[in-house]
Short mmCIF file of C-alpha atoms and ligand atoms in Angstrom, two decimals:
data_model
loop_
_atom_site.label_atom_id
_atom_site.label_comp_id
_atom_site.label_asym_id
_atom_site.label_seq_id
_atom_site.Cartn_x
_atom_site.Cartn_y
_atom_site.Cartn_z
CA UNK A 1 64.24 29.27 4.12
CA UNK A 2 62.03 26.98 6.12
CA UNK A 3 59.50 28.23 8.60
CA UNK A 4 57.64 26.36 11.25
CA UNK A 5 54.63 26.92 13.38
CA UNK A 6 56.52 28.20 16.39
CA UNK A 7 55.83 31.41 18.22
CA UNK A 8 58.85 32.29 20.31
CA UNK A 9 59.40 29.36 22.62
CA UNK A 10 55.81 28.18 22.55
CA UNK A 11 54.78 25.86 19.80
CA UNK A 12 51.76 26.86 17.80
CA UNK A 13 50.40 24.01 15.80
CA UNK A 14 47.08 25.31 14.59
CA UNK A 15 46.30 28.31 12.47
CA UNK A 16 42.64 29.21 12.32
CA UNK A 17 42.05 31.45 9.34
CA UNK A 18 39.13 33.83 8.98
CA UNK A 19 38.47 36.12 6.04
CA UNK A 20 35.40 37.34 4.21
CA UNK A 21 34.58 36.52 0.60
CA UNK A 22 37.02 38.49 -1.56
CA UNK A 23 39.57 38.92 1.24
CA UNK A 24 42.16 36.76 -0.50
CA UNK A 25 41.94 34.12 2.24
CA UNK A 26 42.32 31.23 -0.21
CA UNK A 27 45.56 32.67 -1.57
CA UNK A 28 46.96 33.21 1.92
CA UNK A 29 45.97 29.70 2.99
CA UNK A 30 47.84 28.30 0.02
CA UNK A 31 50.94 30.39 0.76
CA UNK A 32 50.88 29.35 4.42
CA UNK A 33 50.53 25.72 3.44
CA UNK A 34 53.45 25.89 1.02
CA UNK A 35 55.76 27.86 3.29
CA UNK A 36 54.96 25.95 6.48
CA UNK A 37 54.59 22.53 4.91
CA UNK A 38 51.41 21.77 6.85
CA UNK A 39 48.02 20.77 5.46
CA UNK A 40 45.38 23.34 4.58
CA UNK A 41 42.15 21.90 5.91
CA UNK A 42 39.09 23.43 4.33
CA UNK A 43 35.82 22.09 5.67
CA UNK A 44 34.07 22.99 2.42
CA UNK A 45 36.55 20.85 0.46
CA UNK A 46 36.31 18.05 3.04
CA UNK A 47 32.54 17.89 2.87
CA UNK A 48 32.66 17.71 -0.92
CA UNK A 49 35.42 15.10 -0.78
CA UNK A 50 33.56 13.00 1.83
CA UNK A 51 30.48 13.04 -0.35
CA UNK A 52 32.52 12.06 -3.39
CA UNK A 53 34.20 9.15 -1.59
CA UNK A 54 30.88 8.05 -0.13
CA UNK A 55 32.28 7.00 3.26
CA UNK A 56 29.88 6.66 6.19
CA UNK A 57 30.28 10.20 7.37
CA UNK A 58 30.23 11.47 3.81
CA UNK A 59 27.02 9.62 2.98
CA UNK A 60 25.37 11.07 6.07
CA UNK A 61 26.49 14.53 5.04
CA UNK A 62 25.33 14.01 1.48
CA UNK A 63 21.91 12.84 2.61
CA UNK A 64 21.51 15.88 4.82
CA UNK A 65 22.74 18.30 2.17
CA UNK A 66 20.41 16.79 -0.43
CA UNK A 67 17.47 17.15 1.89
CA UNK A 68 18.41 20.82 2.29
CA UNK A 69 19.31 20.44 5.97
CA UNK A 70 22.35 22.15 7.40
CA UNK A 71 25.21 19.88 8.33
CA UNK A 72 25.14 19.66 12.12
CA UNK A 73 27.93 20.94 14.34
CA UNK A 74 28.42 17.40 15.57
CA UNK A 75 29.10 16.03 12.09
CA UNK A 76 31.46 18.86 11.18
CA UNK A 77 33.29 18.51 14.50
CA UNK A 78 33.79 14.79 13.88
CA UNK A 79 35.01 15.36 10.34
CA UNK A 80 37.55 17.95 11.47
CA UNK A 81 38.72 15.90 14.46
CA UNK A 82 39.26 12.94 12.21
CA UNK A 83 41.21 15.04 9.72
CA UNK A 84 43.48 16.82 12.21
CA UNK A 85 44.30 13.50 13.88
CA UNK A 86 45.97 12.26 10.68
CA UNK A 87 49.75 11.96 10.73
CA UNK A 88 50.33 14.70 8.14
CA UNK A 89 48.77 17.18 10.57
CA UNK A 90 50.98 16.22 13.49
CA UNK A 91 53.32 19.17 13.04
CA UNK A 92 50.55 21.65 12.45
CA UNK A 93 47.63 22.54 10.23
CA UNK A 94 45.64 25.45 8.84
CA UNK A 95 41.89 25.45 9.42
CA UNK A 96 39.77 27.27 6.87
CA UNK A 97 36.00 27.53 7.14
CA UNK A 98 35.99 26.05 10.64
CA UNK A 99 34.89 26.84 13.30
CA UNK A 100 31.80 28.44 11.84
CA UNK A 101 29.58 28.46 14.91
CA UNK A 102 30.06 29.11 18.62
CA UNK A 103 29.48 25.45 19.40
CA UNK A 104 32.20 24.47 16.91
CA UNK A 105 34.61 27.05 18.35
CA UNK A 106 34.06 25.82 21.90
CA UNK A 107 34.51 22.24 20.76
CA UNK A 108 37.73 23.03 18.91
CA UNK A 109 39.23 24.94 21.85
CA UNK A 110 38.54 22.04 24.18
CA UNK A 111 39.92 19.53 21.72
CA UNK A 112 43.13 21.52 21.17
CA UNK A 113 43.55 22.27 24.89
CA UNK A 114 43.10 18.61 25.70
CA UNK A 115 46.05 17.79 23.46
CA UNK A 116 48.24 20.72 24.44
CA UNK A 117 48.02 22.19 20.94
CA UNK A 118 48.29 25.96 20.76
CA UNK A 119 46.35 27.83 18.14
CA UNK A 120 46.54 31.27 16.65
CA UNK A 121 43.50 32.83 15.04
CA UNK A 122 44.23 35.04 12.05
CA UNK A 123 41.51 37.39 10.93
CA UNK A 124 42.22 38.69 7.47
CA UNK A 125 40.33 41.97 7.55
CA UNK A 126 39.69 43.77 4.30
CA UNK A 127 37.73 46.98 3.89
CA UNK A 128 34.33 45.99 2.47
CA UNK A 129 34.39 48.86 -0.02
CA UNK A 130 37.67 47.49 -1.33
CA UNK A 131 36.17 44.01 -1.63
CA UNK A 132 33.11 45.34 -3.43
CA UNK A 133 35.30 47.29 -5.84
CA UNK A 134 37.45 44.18 -6.38
CA UNK A 135 34.58 41.78 -6.95
CA UNK A 136 32.29 44.05 -8.95
CA UNK A 137 35.22 44.61 -11.33
CA UNK A 138 35.09 40.99 -12.43
CA UNK A 139 33.97 40.26 -15.98
CA UNK A 140 33.55 36.99 -17.77
CA UNK A 141 33.43 36.01 -21.39
CA UNK A 142 30.09 34.26 -21.93
CA UNK A 143 31.56 32.26 -24.81
CA UNK A 144 34.86 30.85 -23.48
CA UNK A 145 34.53 31.54 -19.74
CA UNK A 146 37.77 33.56 -19.40
CA UNK A 147 37.71 35.83 -16.34
CA UNK A 148 38.93 39.42 -16.28
CA UNK A 149 38.99 42.22 -13.75
CA UNK A 150 38.64 45.76 -15.04
CA UNK A 151 40.90 46.98 -12.22
CA UNK A 152 43.59 44.33 -11.96
CA UNK A 153 43.37 42.20 -15.08
CA UNK A 154 41.64 44.15 -17.85
CA UNK A 155 41.12 42.82 -21.37
CA UNK A 156 43.21 44.45 -24.11
CA UNK A 157 40.11 46.03 -25.63
CA UNK A 158 37.57 47.54 -23.24
CA UNK A 159 34.67 45.17 -22.64
CA UNK A 160 35.78 42.50 -25.13
CA UNK A 161 37.33 39.05 -24.65
CA UNK A 162 41.00 38.84 -25.66
CA UNK A 163 40.50 35.38 -27.10
CA UNK A 164 37.34 35.67 -29.14
CA UNK A 165 36.21 39.31 -28.99
CA UNK A 166 32.91 38.38 -27.30
CA UNK A 167 31.30 41.15 -25.23
CA UNK A 168 32.20 40.56 -21.55
CA UNK A 169 29.47 40.17 -18.96
CA UNK A 170 29.08 40.57 -15.20
CA UNK A 171 28.18 37.28 -13.56
CA UNK A 172 25.14 37.40 -11.31
CA UNK A 173 27.33 36.35 -8.35
CA UNK A 174 29.49 39.44 -8.89
CA UNK A 175 26.69 42.00 -8.78
CA UNK A 176 26.99 44.48 -5.93
CA UNK A 177 23.72 43.40 -4.29
CA UNK A 178 24.75 39.74 -4.18
CA UNK A 179 28.23 40.62 -2.87
CA UNK A 180 26.80 42.86 -0.13
CA UNK A 181 24.47 40.06 0.94
CA UNK A 182 27.34 37.55 1.07
CA UNK A 183 29.43 39.98 3.14
CA UNK A 184 26.53 40.57 5.52
CA UNK A 185 26.01 36.82 5.89
CA UNK A 186 29.72 36.35 6.59
CA UNK A 187 29.58 39.10 9.21
CA UNK A 188 26.52 37.60 10.94
CA UNK A 189 28.16 34.21 11.09
CA UNK A 190 31.73 35.13 11.93
CA UNK A 191 31.35 38.04 14.33
CA UNK A 192 30.14 35.94 17.29
CA UNK A 193 32.92 33.38 16.71
CA UNK A 194 35.63 36.06 16.68
CA UNK A 195 34.07 37.63 19.81
CA UNK A 196 34.22 34.21 21.47
CA UNK A 197 37.96 33.96 20.80
CA UNK A 198 38.52 37.50 22.08
CA UNK A 199 36.52 36.98 25.25
CA UNK A 200 38.21 33.65 25.90
CA UNK A 201 41.56 35.46 25.74
CA UNK A 202 42.80 33.28 22.89
CA UNK A 203 45.51 34.50 20.58
CA UNK A 204 43.86 36.42 17.76
CA UNK A 205 45.68 38.47 15.18
CA UNK A 206 44.08 41.02 12.85
CA UNK A 207 45.80 41.50 9.53
CA UNK A 208 44.67 44.25 7.20
CA UNK A 209 44.82 42.99 3.64
CA UNK A 210 42.98 45.87 1.96
CA UNK A 211 45.67 47.48 -0.09
CA UNK A 212 48.54 45.03 -0.38
CA UNK A 213 49.51 42.39 -2.86
CA UNK A 214 49.35 38.76 -1.62
CA UNK A 215 53.09 38.59 -0.82
CA UNK A 216 52.91 41.70 1.33
CA UNK A 217 49.83 40.39 3.14
CA UNK A 218 51.64 37.12 3.77
CA UNK A 219 54.56 39.06 5.19
CA UNK A 220 52.17 40.85 7.58
CA UNK A 221 50.72 37.53 8.71
CA UNK A 222 54.20 36.19 9.21
CA UNK A 223 55.21 39.18 11.30
CA UNK A 224 51.98 39.14 13.28
CA UNK A 225 52.30 35.47 14.11
CA UNK A 226 56.04 35.88 14.52
CA UNK A 227 57.02 32.55 13.03
CA UNK A 228 60.46 31.46 14.03
CA UNK A 229 62.83 30.92 11.20
CA UNK A 230 63.49 27.31 12.12
CA UNK A 231 66.36 26.96 9.67
CA UNK A 232 68.36 28.99 12.22
CA UNK A 233 67.64 26.42 14.90
CA UNK A 234 68.69 23.59 12.67
CA UNK A 235 65.19 22.11 12.77
ZN1 ZN B 301 36.15 34.56 -24.77
#
């Protein structure tokens, strides 16, 4: 079955995906990309890629990042504009990690409006207690690096690596304090952007992903966005 980025008779070409750390956003982005056949554009990946390729924009970004400066809205806007103007994005795209600031959101709205591209904002909302339980359950083998989760992917023997029997450890990034701080930072950054979309009357869809498996969450997104099944239309 093929899907396309249509909502009823209007054509939606842009999906703007928001989700906190641990919300499963990466998994959903990948599923959307595969099912819709449109590129998943992650600004984090693009910045790393630009730096790796050492193009003009990338070198500028690299210099700023090395000096500890934040990458300016202007640079990120240009990177994204350049990317979504490529031919593979002409039938739609998924934005992930952008817009991150009010200035970026305003810029994107203008850019899309100027080209008659409709967007839908998907906010993957997951109960923070669920996220904390999910992430604090992660364990890693210090010897071979294998990851486990005491809730969803436990080792065969409590606290020991399946492969080498090494005692599993909690990574510093997975401690509750660190996770709470990351969630708070996400909230501080994202809340104003989501409010902007609401106030501007843009199409914004909340999807609760707290208790469902990835396929069920994807189904909710699909229903919320109401993708046409384009195979029926012969497209
Ligand atoms: Zn191991």
